[in-house]
Tab-separated table of N, CA, C and O in Angstrom:
chain	number	residue	atom	x	y	z
Q	1	MET	N	70.935	-40.165	61.587
Q	1	MET	CA	69.473	-40.397	61.873
Q	1	MET	C	69.619	-41.100	63.378
Q	1	MET	O	70.403	-42.253	63.145
Q	2	ALA	N	68.803	-40.849	64.492
Q	2	ALA	CA	68.535	-41.313	65.746
Q	2	ALA	C	68.095	-42.952	65.291
Q	2	ALA	O	67.070	-42.871	64.329
Q	3	MET	N	68.397	-43.660	65.977
Q	3	MET	CA	67.617	-45.039	65.673
Q	3	MET	C	66.002	-44.971	66.129
Q	3	MET	O	65.656	-45.673	65.842
Q	4	ASN	N	66.152	-44.401	66.973
Q	4	ASN	CA	64.433	-44.017	67.844
Q	4	ASN	C	63.925	-43.023	67.556
Q	4	ASN	O	63.166	-42.647	67.405
Q	5	SER	N	64.585	-42.580	66.083
Q	5	SER	CA	63.774	-41.413	65.457
Q	5	SER	C	62.623	-41.965	64.537
Q	5	SER	O	62.172	-43.154	64.065
Q	6	MET	N	61.528	-41.212	64.461
Q	6	MET	CA	60.300	-41.437	63.544
Q	6	MET	C	60.704	-41.026	61.927
Q	6	MET	O	59.657	-41.407	61.343
Q	7	GLU	N	61.820	-40.853	61.722
Q	7	GLU	CA	61.913	-40.823	60.154
Q	7	GLU	C	62.493	-41.708	60.012
Q	7	GLU	O	62.989	-42.876	60.337
Q	8	GLY	N	62.564	-42.038	58.321
Q	8	GLY	CA	63.183	-42.898	57.541
Q	8	GLY	C	62.177	-44.066	57.528
Q	8	GLY	O	60.677	-44.277	57.812
Q	9	CYS	N	62.962	-45.790	57.730
Q	9	CYS	CA	61.916	-47.116	57.642
Q	9	CYS	C	61.064	-46.752	58.926
Q	9	CYS	O	60.361	-48.027	58.991
Q	10	LEU	N	61.778	-46.742	60.129
Q	10	LEU	CA	61.277	-46.950	61.517
Q	10	LEU	C	60.054	-46.492	61.900
Q	10	LEU	O	59.348	-45.638	61.505
Q	11	ALA	N	59.257	-47.059	62.341
Q	11	ALA	CA	58.031	-46.980	62.490
Q	11	ALA	C	57.600	-46.708	64.044
Q	11	ALA	O	58.342	-47.058	65.183
Q	12	SER	N	57.269	-46.022	64.743
Q	12	SER	CA	56.370	-46.245	65.898
Q	12	SER	C	55.467	-46.830	65.984
Q	12	SER	O	54.457	-46.835	65.541
Q	13	SER	N	55.431	-46.830	67.530
Q	13	SER	CA	54.154	-47.865	67.966
Q	13	SER	C	53.155	-46.954	68.887
Q	13	SER	O	54.167	-46.047	69.871
Q	14	PRO	N	51.822	-47.174	69.201
Q	14	PRO	CA	51.287	-46.392	70.063
Q	14	PRO	C	51.707	-46.762	71.437
Q	14	PRO	O	52.241	-48.045	71.578
Q	15	PRO	N	51.423	-45.676	72.520
Q	15	PRO	CA	51.646	-46.074	73.463
Q	15	PRO	C	51.346	-47.537	74.506
Q	15	PRO	O	49.907	-47.683	74.221
Q	16	GLY	N	51.840	-48.354	74.818
Q	16	GLY	CA	51.241	-49.315	75.436
Q	16	GLY	C	51.196	-50.647	74.523
Q	16	GLY	O	50.566	-51.598	75.074
Q	17	VAL	N	52.034	-50.778	73.140
Q	17	VAL	CA	51.710	-51.652	72.259
Q	17	VAL	C	53.034	-51.787	71.808
Q	17	VAL	O	53.508	-51.172	71.864
Q	18	SER	N	53.336	-52.898	71.857
Q	18	SER	CA	54.693	-53.931	72.104
Q	18	SER	C	54.671	-54.139	70.812
Q	18	SER	O	53.726	-54.755	70.036
Q	19	LEU	N	55.713	-53.753	69.809
Q	19	LEU	CA	55.963	-54.247	68.706
Q	19	LEU	C	57.008	-55.617	68.486
Q	19	LEU	O	57.092	-55.925	67.662
Q	20	ASP	N	57.259	-56.083	69.801
Q	20	ASP	CA	58.515	-57.556	69.934
Q	20	ASP	C	57.985	-58.273	69.331
Q	20	ASP	O	58.689	-59.125	68.892
Q	21	PRO	N	56.984	-59.170	69.411
Q	21	PRO	CA	56.205	-59.978	68.438
Q	21	PRO	C	56.440	-59.989	67.310
Q	21	PRO	O	56.747	-61.072	66.497
Q	22	ALA	N	56.089	-58.676	66.814
Q	22	ALA	CA	56.079	-58.830	65.368
Q	22	ALA	C	57.364	-58.990	65.059
Q	22	ALA	O	57.817	-59.307	64.012
Q	23	VAL	N	58.412	-57.991	65.704
Q	23	VAL	CA	60.088	-57.873	65.385
Q	23	VAL	C	60.297	-59.690	65.608
Q	23	VAL	O	60.871	-59.671	64.761
Q	24	ALA	N	59.965	-60.175	66.497
Q	24	ALA	CA	60.415	-61.640	66.632
Q	24	ALA	C	60.039	-62.378	65.413
Q	24	ALA	O	60.877	-63.253	64.785
Q	25	LEU	N	58.964	-62.374	64.805
Q	25	LEU	CA	58.203	-62.961	63.358
Q	25	LEU	C	59.249	-62.779	62.231
Q	25	LEU	O	59.661	-63.407	61.828
Q	26	PHE	N	58.910	-61.300	62.196
Q	26	PHE	CA	60.059	-60.611	60.727
Q	26	PHE	C	61.154	-60.981	61.157
Q	26	PHE	O	62.183	-61.532	60.170
Q	27	HIS	N	61.980	-61.298	62.137
Q	27	HIS	CA	63.501	-61.099	62.266
Q	27	HIS	C	63.346	-63.055	62.157
Q	27	HIS	O	64.191	-63.489	61.149
Q	28	SER	N	62.691	-63.987	62.540
Q	28	SER	CA	62.681	-65.281	62.219
Q	28	SER	C	62.730	-65.495	60.566
Q	28	SER	O	62.982	-66.581	60.477
Q	29	LEU	N	62.009	-64.461	59.914
Q	29	LEU	CA	61.849	-65.008	58.748
Q	29	LEU	C	63.004	-64.232	57.784
Q	29	LEU	O	62.933	-63.884	56.579
Q	30	SER	N	63.677	-63.695	58.495
Q	30	SER	CA	64.756	-62.998	57.571
Q	30	SER	C	66.091	-63.416	57.578
Q	30	SER	O	66.412	-62.656	56.327
Q	31	ASP	N	66.084	-64.841	57.652
Q	31	ASP	CA	67.192	-65.702	57.074
Q	31	ASP	C	67.067	-65.996	55.563
Q	31	ASP	O	65.979	-66.776	55.797
Q	32	ALA	N	67.752	-65.969	54.524
Q	32	ALA	CA	67.230	-66.590	53.361
Q	32	ALA	C	66.988	-67.804	53.520
Q	32	ALA	O	66.378	-68.666	52.609
Q	33	THR	N	67.987	-68.893	54.694
Q	33	THR	CA	67.685	-70.214	54.429
Q	33	THR	C	66.536	-70.652	55.253
Q	33	THR	O	65.914	-71.887	54.827
Q	34	ARG	N	66.091	-69.702	55.939
Q	34	ARG	CA	65.066	-70.157	56.894
Q	34	ARG	C	63.724	-69.668	56.204
Q	34	ARG	O	62.609	-70.436	55.892
Q	35	LEU	N	63.606	-68.776	55.626
Q	35	LEU	CA	63.136	-68.539	54.652
Q	35	LEU	C	62.844	-69.512	53.240
Q	35	LEU	O	61.271	-70.093	52.959
Q	36	ALA	N	63.447	-70.247	52.432
Q	36	ALA	CA	63.448	-71.069	51.717
Q	36	ALA	C	62.918	-72.568	52.519
Q	36	ALA	O	62.492	-73.293	51.707
Q	37	ILE	N	63.257	-72.787	53.854
Q	37	ILE	CA	63.166	-73.819	54.142
Q	37	ILE	C	61.227	-73.464	54.211
Q	37	ILE	O	60.591	-74.678	54.054
Q	38	VAL	N	60.773	-72.528	54.528
Q	38	VAL	CA	59.495	-72.049	54.656
Q	38	VAL	C	58.790	-72.676	53.506
Q	38	VAL	O	57.647	-72.861	53.454
Q	39	GLN	N	59.454	-72.025	52.484
Q	39	GLN	CA	58.773	-72.112	50.963
Q	39	GLN	C	58.536	-73.328	50.765
Q	39	GLN	O	57.674	-73.801	50.191
Q	40	ARG	N	59.805	-74.625	51.111
Q	40	ARG	CA	59.827	-75.738	50.751
Q	40	ARG	C	58.698	-76.779	51.483
Q	40	ARG	O	58.037	-77.225	50.434
Q	41	LEU	N	58.705	-76.247	52.844
Q	41	LEU	CA	57.493	-76.773	53.607
Q	41	LEU	C	56.081	-76.303	53.304
Q	41	LEU	O	55.105	-77.021	53.662
Q	42	ALA	N	55.794	-75.044	52.740
Q	42	ALA	CA	54.443	-75.021	51.934
Q	42	ALA	C	54.094	-75.993	51.281
Q	42	ALA	O	53.062	-76.300	50.847
Q	43	ASP	N	54.935	-76.528	50.477
Q	43	ASP	CA	54.642	-77.678	48.982
Q	43	ASP	C	54.325	-78.872	50.190
Q	43	ASP	O	54.194	-79.733	49.293
Q	44	GLY	N	54.456	-79.032	51.435
Q	44	GLY	CA	54.182	-80.265	52.000
Q	44	GLY	C	55.535	-80.521	53.261
Q	44	GLY	O	56.632	-79.885	52.818
Q	45	GLU	N	55.061	-81.447	53.966
Q	45	GLU	CA	55.920	-81.634	55.148
Q	45	GLU	C	57.387	-82.182	54.356
Q	45	GLU	O	57.481	-82.914	53.220
Q	46	ALA	N	58.488	-82.463	55.464
Q	46	ALA	CA	59.787	-82.665	54.770
Q	46	ALA	C	60.670	-82.969	56.078
Q	46	ALA	O	60.820	-82.763	57.225
Q	47	ARG	N	61.568	-84.019	55.688
Q	47	ARG	CA	62.224	-84.575	57.019
Q	47	ARG	C	63.544	-83.435	56.528
Q	47	ARG	O	63.995	-82.683	55.551
Q	48	VAL	N	64.645	-83.447	58.029
Q	48	VAL	CA	65.581	-82.621	57.750
Q	48	VAL	C	66.657	-83.069	56.429
Q	48	VAL	O	67.297	-82.408	55.668
Q	49	ALA	N	66.668	-84.217	56.596
Q	49	ALA	CA	67.481	-84.926	55.222
Q	49	ALA	C	66.920	-84.379	53.686
Q	49	ALA	O	67.324	-84.379	53.163
Q	50	ASP	N	65.544	-84.645	53.440
Q	50	ASP	CA	64.895	-83.969	52.580
Q	50	ASP	C	65.568	-82.020	52.180
Q	50	ASP	O	65.668	-81.916	50.903
Q	51	LEU	N	65.462	-81.638	53.421
Q	51	LEU	CA	66.006	-80.238	52.950
Q	51	LEU	C	67.183	-80.176	52.571
Q	51	LEU	O	67.531	-79.360	51.867
Q	52	ILE	N	68.027	-80.975	53.299
Q	52	ILE	CA	69.350	-80.970	53.232
Q	52	ILE	C	69.582	-80.973	51.752
Q	52	ILE	O	70.578	-80.422	51.067
Q	53	SER	N	68.981	-82.239	51.168
Q	53	SER	CA	69.313	-82.676	49.577
Q	53	SER	C	68.680	-81.640	48.831
Q	53	SER	O	69.363	-81.253	47.879
Q	54	GLU	N	67.493	-80.852	49.073
Q	54	GLU	CA	67.111	-79.932	48.264
Q	54	GLU	C	67.567	-78.650	48.590
Q	54	GLU	O	67.877	-77.707	47.278
Q	55	LEU	N	68.222	-78.456	49.777
Q	55	LEU	CA	68.676	-76.849	49.465
Q	55	LEU	C	70.277	-76.929	49.521
Q	55	LEU	O	70.698	-75.750	49.242
Q	56	GLY	N	70.922	-78.013	49.573
Q	56	GLY	CA	72.442	-78.323	48.926
Q	56	GLY	C	73.302	-77.835	50.422
Q	56	GLY	O	74.435	-77.243	50.195
Q	57	LEU	N	72.682	-77.937	51.634
Q	57	LEU	CA	73.033	-77.113	52.780
Q	57	LEU	C	73.662	-78.234	53.799
Q	57	LEU	O	73.258	-79.361	53.705
Q	58	ALA	N	74.444	-77.927	54.549
Q	58	ALA	CA	74.891	-78.791	56.103
Q	58	ALA	C	73.819	-79.520	56.858
Q	58	ALA	O	72.835	-78.492	57.158
Q	59	GLN	N	74.188	-80.739	57.446
Q	59	GLN	CA	73.063	-80.895	58.091
Q	59	GLN	C	73.025	-79.808	59.254
Q	59	GLN	O	71.482	-79.633	59.587
Q	60	SER	N	74.030	-79.995	59.767
Q	60	SER	CA	73.788	-78.823	61.397
Q	60	SER	C	73.400	-77.190	60.712
Q	60	SER	O	72.749	-77.032	61.656
Q	61	THR	N	73.573	-76.741	59.624
Q	61	THR	CA	72.738	-75.488	59.482
Q	61	THR	C	71.337	-75.432	59.248
Q	61	THR	O	70.813	-75.140	59.547
Q	62	VAL	N	70.902	-76.489	58.493
Q	62	VAL	CA	69.501	-77.086	58.046
Q	62	VAL	C	69.024	-77.133	59.624
Q	62	VAL	O	67.595	-76.822	59.574
Q	63	SER	N	69.627	-77.759	59.984
Q	63	SER	CA	68.928	-78.301	62.005
Q	63	SER	C	68.912	-77.268	62.728
Q	63	SER	O	67.762	-76.975	63.346
Q	64	ALA	N	69.729	-76.447	62.427
Q	64	ALA	CA	69.558	-74.533	63.534
Q	64	ALA	C	68.873	-74.078	62.725
Q	64	ALA	O	67.662	-73.752	63.711
Q	65	HIS	N	68.555	-74.273	61.499
Q	65	HIS	CA	67.186	-73.460	60.984
Q	65	HIS	C	65.754	-73.643	61.359
Q	65	HIS	O	64.719	-72.880	61.650
Q	66	VAL	N	65.867	-75.096	61.327
Q	66	VAL	CA	64.545	-75.505	61.364
Q	66	VAL	C	63.860	-75.416	62.839
Q	66	VAL	O	63.009	-75.098	63.506
Q	67	ALA	N	65.274	-75.614	64.195
Q	67	ALA	CA	64.679	-75.514	65.191
Q	67	ALA	C	64.559	-74.193	65.372
Q	67	ALA	O	63.747	-73.871	66.537
Q	68	CYS	N	65.095	-73.431	65.011
Q	68	CYS	CA	64.533	-71.522	64.898
Q	68	CYS	C	63.150	-71.315	64.826
Q	68	CYS	O	62.749	-70.799	65.861
Q	69	LEU	N	63.137	-71.679	63.607
Q	69	LEU	CA	61.474	-72.116	63.013
Q	69	LEU	C	60.540	-72.582	63.988
Q	69	LEU	O	59.459	-72.563	64.505
Q	70	ARG	N	60.906	-73.735	64.600
Q	70	ARG	CA	60.248	-74.277	65.494
Q	70	ARG	C	59.930	-73.661	67.007
Q	70	ARG	O	58.939	-73.584	67.090
Q	71	ASP	N	61.029	-73.524	67.227
Q	71	ASP	CA	60.906	-72.221	68.520
Q	71	ASP	C	60.010	-71.127	68.936
Q	71	ASP	O	59.860	-71.023	69.835
Q	72	CYS	N	60.265	-70.627	66.939
Q	72	CYS	CA	59.335	-69.580	66.851
Q	72	CYS	C	57.812	-69.953	66.866
Q	72	CYS	O	57.323	-69.034	66.424
Q	73	GLY	N	57.663	-71.170	66.700
Q	73	GLY	CA	56.049	-71.721	66.594
Q	73	GLY	C	55.412	-71.552	65.254
Q	73	GLY	O	54.289	-71.523	64.741
Q	74	LEU	N	56.742	-71.506	63.953
Q	74	LEU	CA	56.306	-71.593	62.575
Q	74	LEU	C	55.990	-73.003	62.130
Q	74	LEU	O	55.660	-72.816	60.832
Q	75	VAL	N	57.198	-73.754	62.584
Q	75	VAL	CA	57.046	-75.140	62.150
Q	75	VAL	C	56.881	-76.242	63.453
Q	75	VAL	O	56.940	-75.537	64.602
Q	76	VAL	N	56.030	-77.179	62.897
Q	76	VAL	CA	55.655	-78.481	63.800
Q	76	VAL	C	56.580	-79.476	63.064
Q	76	VAL	O	57.174	-79.753	62.001
Q	77	GLY	N	57.158	-80.249	64.244
Q	77	GLY	CA	57.651	-81.596	63.845
Q	77	GLY	C	56.499	-82.742	64.042
Q	77	GLY	O	55.995	-82.542	65.095
Q	78	ARG	N	56.646	-83.753	63.260
Q	78	ARG	CA	55.693	-84.851	63.811
Q	78	ARG	C	56.552	-86.328	63.662
Q	78	ARG	O	56.824	-86.895	62.482
Q	79	PRO	N	56.647	-86.689	64.680
Q	79	PRO	CA	57.908	-87.870	64.211
Q	79	PRO	C	57.112	-89.323	63.994
Q	79	PRO	O	56.193	-89.484	64.383
Q	80	GLU	N	58.028	-89.965	63.687
Q	80	GLU	CA	57.355	-90.959	62.975
Q	80	GLU	C	58.924	-91.981	62.857
Q	80	GLU	O	59.477	-92.014	61.696
Q	81	GLY	N	58.734	-93.031	63.981
Q	81	GLY	CA	59.873	-93.664	64.131
Q	81	GLY	C	61.021	-92.890	64.844
Q	81	GLY	O	61.032	-92.321	65.242
Q	82	ARG	N	62.372	-92.813	64.021
Q	82	ARG	CA	63.678	-92.371	64.330
Q	82	ARG	C	63.470	-91.058	63.503
Q	82	ARG	O	64.921	-90.355	63.328
Q	83	GLN	N	62.336	-90.445	62.774
Q	83	GLN	CA	62.383	-89.725	62.051
Q	83	GLN	C	61.409	-88.770	62.308
Q	83	GLN	O	60.515	-88.983	62.764
Q	84	VAL	N	61.675	-87.167	61.997
Q	84	VAL	CA	60.807	-86.208	62.180
Q	84	VAL	C	60.438	-85.674	61.216
Q	84	VAL	O	60.904	-84.969	60.085
Q	85	PHE	N	59.318	-84.990	60.593
Q	85	PHE	CA	58.628	-84.793	59.566
Q	85	PHE	C	57.902	-83.288	60.096
Q	85	PHE	O	57.341	-83.322	61.101
Q	86	TYR	N	58.656	-82.424	59.270
Q	86	TYR	CA	58.134	-80.968	59.651
Q	86	TYR	C	57.143	-80.608	58.707
Q	86	TYR	O	57.172	-80.652	57.323
Q	87	SER	N	56.317	-79.772	59.543
Q	87	SER	CA	55.466	-78.698	58.217
Q	87	SER	C	54.828	-77.261	59.411
Q	87	SER	O	55.652	-77.225	59.987
Q	88	LEU	N	54.193	-76.640	58.378
Q	88	LEU	CA	54.448	-75.413	58.612
Q	88	LEU	C	53.143	-75.658	60.035
Q	88	LEU	O	52.363	-76.019	59.769
Q	89	ALA	N	53.247	-74.834	60.863
Q	89	ALA	CA	52.387	-74.465	61.582
Q	89	ALA	C	51.026	-73.929	61.570
Q	89	ALA	O	50.056	-74.420	61.885
Q	90	ARG	N	51.216	-73.218	60.579
Q	90	ARG	CA	50.094	-72.230	60.798
Q	90	ARG	C	49.952	-71.969	59.253
Q	90	ARG	O	51.000	-70.893	58.436
Q	91	PRO	N	48.841	-71.997	58.469
Q	91	PRO	CA	48.921	-71.639	57.021
Q	91	PRO	C	48.903	-69.919	56.909
Q	91	PRO	O	49.100	-69.731	55.620
Q	92	GLU	N	48.163	-69.362	57.869
Q	92	GLU	CA	48.566	-67.985	57.309
Q	92	GLU	C	49.747	-67.590	57.418
Q	92	GLU	O	50.259	-66.113	56.642
Q	93	LEU	N	50.795	-68.090	57.867
Q	93	LEU	CA	52.334	-68.191	56.902
Q	93	LEU	C	52.151	-67.715	55.692
Q	93	LEU	O	53.072	-66.730	55.303
Q	94	MET	N	51.831	-68.628	55.066
Q	94	MET	CA	51.892	-68.609	53.326
Q	94	MET	C	51.169	-67.331	52.834
Q	94	MET	O	51.554	-66.714	51.787
Q	95	ASP	N	50.349	-66.649	53.534
Q	95	ASP	CA	49.395	-65.356	53.256
Q	95	ASP	C	50.175	-64.557	53.630
Q	95	ASP	O	50.107	-63.242	52.713
Q	96	LEU	N	50.676	-64.764	54.662
Q	96	LEU	CA	52.049	-63.386	55.056
Q	96	LEU	C	53.199	-63.486	53.679
Q	96	LEU	O	53.307	-62.203	53.227
Q	97	LEU	N	53.638	-64.099	53.614
Q	97	LEU	CA	54.655	-64.512	52.384
Q	97	LEU	C	54.036	-64.005	50.997
Q	97	LEU	O	54.574	-63.560	50.286
Q	98	ALA	N	52.472	-64.540	50.783
Q	98	ALA	CA	52.392	-63.894	49.515
Q	98	ALA	C	51.633	-62.202	49.643
Q	98	ALA	O	52.351	-61.950	48.707
Q	99	SER	N	51.381	-61.472	50.286
Q	99	SER	CA	51.400	-60.352	50.589
Q	99	SER	C	52.556	-59.720	50.531
Q	99	SER	O	52.694	-58.894	49.758
Q	100	ALA	N	53.785	-60.636	51.117
Q	100	ALA	CA	55.409	-60.128	50.998
Q	100	ALA	C	55.429	-59.688	49.476
Q	100	ALA	O	55.780	-58.670	49.085
Q	101	GLU	N	55.208	-60.724	48.781
Q	101	GLU	CA	55.556	-60.891	47.115
Q	101	GLU	C	54.540	-59.761	46.504
Q	101	GLU	O	54.987	-59.085	45.686
Q	102	VAL	N	53.575	-59.368	47.008
Q	102	VAL	CA	52.893	-58.107	46.153
Q	102	VAL	C	53.497	-57.084	46.467
Q	102	VAL	O	53.674	-55.997	45.647
Q	103	LEU	N	53.794	-56.793	47.903
Q	103	LEU	CA	54.366	-55.628	48.428
Q	103	LEU	C	55.487	-55.402	47.538
Q	103	LEU	O	55.710	-54.473	47.130
Q	104	LEU	N	56.574	-56.622	47.391
Q	104	LEU	CA	57.734	-56.346	46.652
Q	104	LEU	C	57.796	-55.802	45.312
Q	104	LEU	O	57.877	-55.338	44.656
Q	105	ALA	N	56.466	-56.364	44.357
Q	105	ALA	CA	56.362	-56.024	43.229
Q	105	ALA	C	55.781	-54.497	43.072
Q	105	ALA	O	55.921	-54.220	42.280
Q	106	ALA	N	55.040	-54.658	44.185
Q	106	ALA	CA	54.625	-52.925	43.713
Q	106	ALA	C	55.743	-51.957	44.168
Q	106	ALA	O	55.515	-50.817	43.470
Q	107	THR	N	56.268	-52.030	44.768
Q	107	THR	CA	57.968	-51.146	45.424
Q	107	THR	C	58.959	-51.058	44.428
Q	107	THR	O	60.126	-50.580	44.268
Q	108	GLY	N	58.746	-52.471	43.686
Q	108	GLY	CA	60.185	-52.439	42.545
Q	108	GLY	C	61.721	-52.914	43.331
Q	108	GLY	O	61.641	-53.833	44.248
Q	109	ASN	N	62.468	-52.370	43.530
Q	109	ASN	CA	63.600	-52.313	43.684
Q	109	ASN	C	63.708	-51.737	45.025
Q	109	ASN	O	64.839	-51.358	45.485
Q	110	ALA	N	63.038	-50.517	45.747
Q	110	ALA	CA	63.067	-50.232	46.344
Q	110	ALA	C	63.328	-50.634	48.019
Q	110	ALA	O	64.526	-50.194	48.517
Q	111	VAL	N	63.043	-51.928	47.881
Q	111	VAL	CA	63.498	-52.465	49.573
Q	111	VAL	C	64.900	-53.384	48.971
Q	111	VAL	O	66.178	-53.335	50.087
Q	112	ALA	N	65.480	-53.965	47.814
Q	112	ALA	CA	66.205	-54.346	47.793
Q	112	ALA	C	67.589	-52.863	47.454
Q	112	ALA	O	68.788	-53.456	47.636
Q	113	LEU	N	67.047	-51.830	47.276
Q	113	LEU	CA	68.283	-50.725	47.048
Q	113	LEU	C	68.002	-50.128	48.607
Q	113	LEU	O	68.703	-49.117	48.418
Q	114	CYS	N	66.997	-50.378	49.679
Q	114	CYS	CA	67.507	-49.586	50.750
Q	114	CYS	C	68.991	-49.691	51.379
Q	114	CYS	O	69.622	-50.549	51.470
Q	115	PRO	N	69.414	-48.766	51.840
Q	115	PRO	CA	70.763	-48.643	52.302
Q	115	PRO	C	70.780	-49.276	53.605
Q	115	PRO	O	72.328	-49.426	53.842
Q	116	ASN	N	69.826	-49.533	54.262
Q	116	ASN	CA	69.907	-50.197	55.659
Q	116	ASN	C	70.109	-51.915	55.549
Q	116	ASN	O	70.772	-52.853	56.220
Q	117	TYR	N	68.950	-52.112	54.876
Q	117	TYR	CA	68.421	-53.689	54.794
Q	117	TYR	C	68.897	-54.365	53.148
Q	117	TYR	O	68.570	-55.682	53.063
Q	118	GLY	N	69.109	-53.495	52.193
Q	118	GLY	CA	69.006	-54.242	50.713
Q	118	GLY	C	70.358	-54.941	50.541
Q	118	GLY	O	71.029	-55.067	50.650
Q	119	THR	N	69.511	-55.435	49.323
Q	119	THR	CA	70.813	-56.472	49.287
Q	119	THR	C	71.585	-56.144	48.180
Q	119	THR	O	72.188	-56.683	47.066
Q	120	ASP	N	71.438	-54.861	47.197
Q	120	ASP	CA	72.350	-54.431	46.293
Q	120	ASP	C	73.644	-54.184	46.743
Q	120	ASP	O	73.695	-53.987	47.683
Q	121	THR	N	74.297	-54.830	45.821
Q	121	THR	CA	75.700	-54.757	45.807
Q	121	THR	C	77.063	-53.841	45.132
Q	121	THR	O	77.742	-53.498	45.124
Q	122	THR	N	75.935	-52.931	44.434
Q	122	THR	CA	76.634	-51.857	43.314
Q	122	THR	C	77.609	-50.743	44.137
Q	122	THR	O	78.646	-50.611	43.836
Q	123	GLU	N	76.921	-50.345	45.381
Q	123	GLU	CA	77.879	-49.735	46.180
Q	123	GLU	C	79.292	-49.998	46.779
Q	123	GLU	O	80.348	-49.613	46.660
Q	124	GLU	N	78.883	-51.528	46.797
Q	124	GLU	CA	80.214	-52.009	47.480
Q	124	GLU	C	81.567	-52.256	46.405
Q	124	GLU	O	82.800	-52.241	46.578
Q	125	ILE	N	80.803	-52.015	45.155
Q	125	ILE	CA	81.512	-52.253	44.043
Q	125	ILE	C	82.205	-51.046	43.570
Q	125	ILE	O	83.727	-51.097	43.118
Q	126	VAL	N	81.594	-50.159	43.710
Q	126	VAL	CA	81.729	-48.624	43.235
Q	126	VAL	C	82.666	-48.187	44.141
Q	126	VAL	O	84.003	-47.557	43.708
Q	127	ARG	N	83.123	-48.296	45.590
Q	127	ARG	CA	83.537	-48.191	46.202
Q	127	ARG	C	85.639	-48.603	45.852
Q	127	ARG	O	86.299	-48.444	45.413
């Protein structure tokens, strides 16, 4: 299948309408660590040190992902002394994630089994 085909998972946009912002938004949320950070920040603000402790990841990893989310406008930082407390920039982000959960529940395992983006590993085991 050609990548610019209208078949399969790919959507087309009307002439003159750019999907670039939506692509950037979903790409910013496509990493498990960034998604975990967003979910944690939904419970309230946190410092990088808090995220490191709660997620069990290296400081450089958490900092890089927080910077990505900040650069995308999804997270904001509130400096307090030598610390920065991060929080979600827009409450609508949680609405988007709640809608995603509803969609995932409705589609069952279809997304997880998607040959392009799925997380199912049975194909690798069968080989």
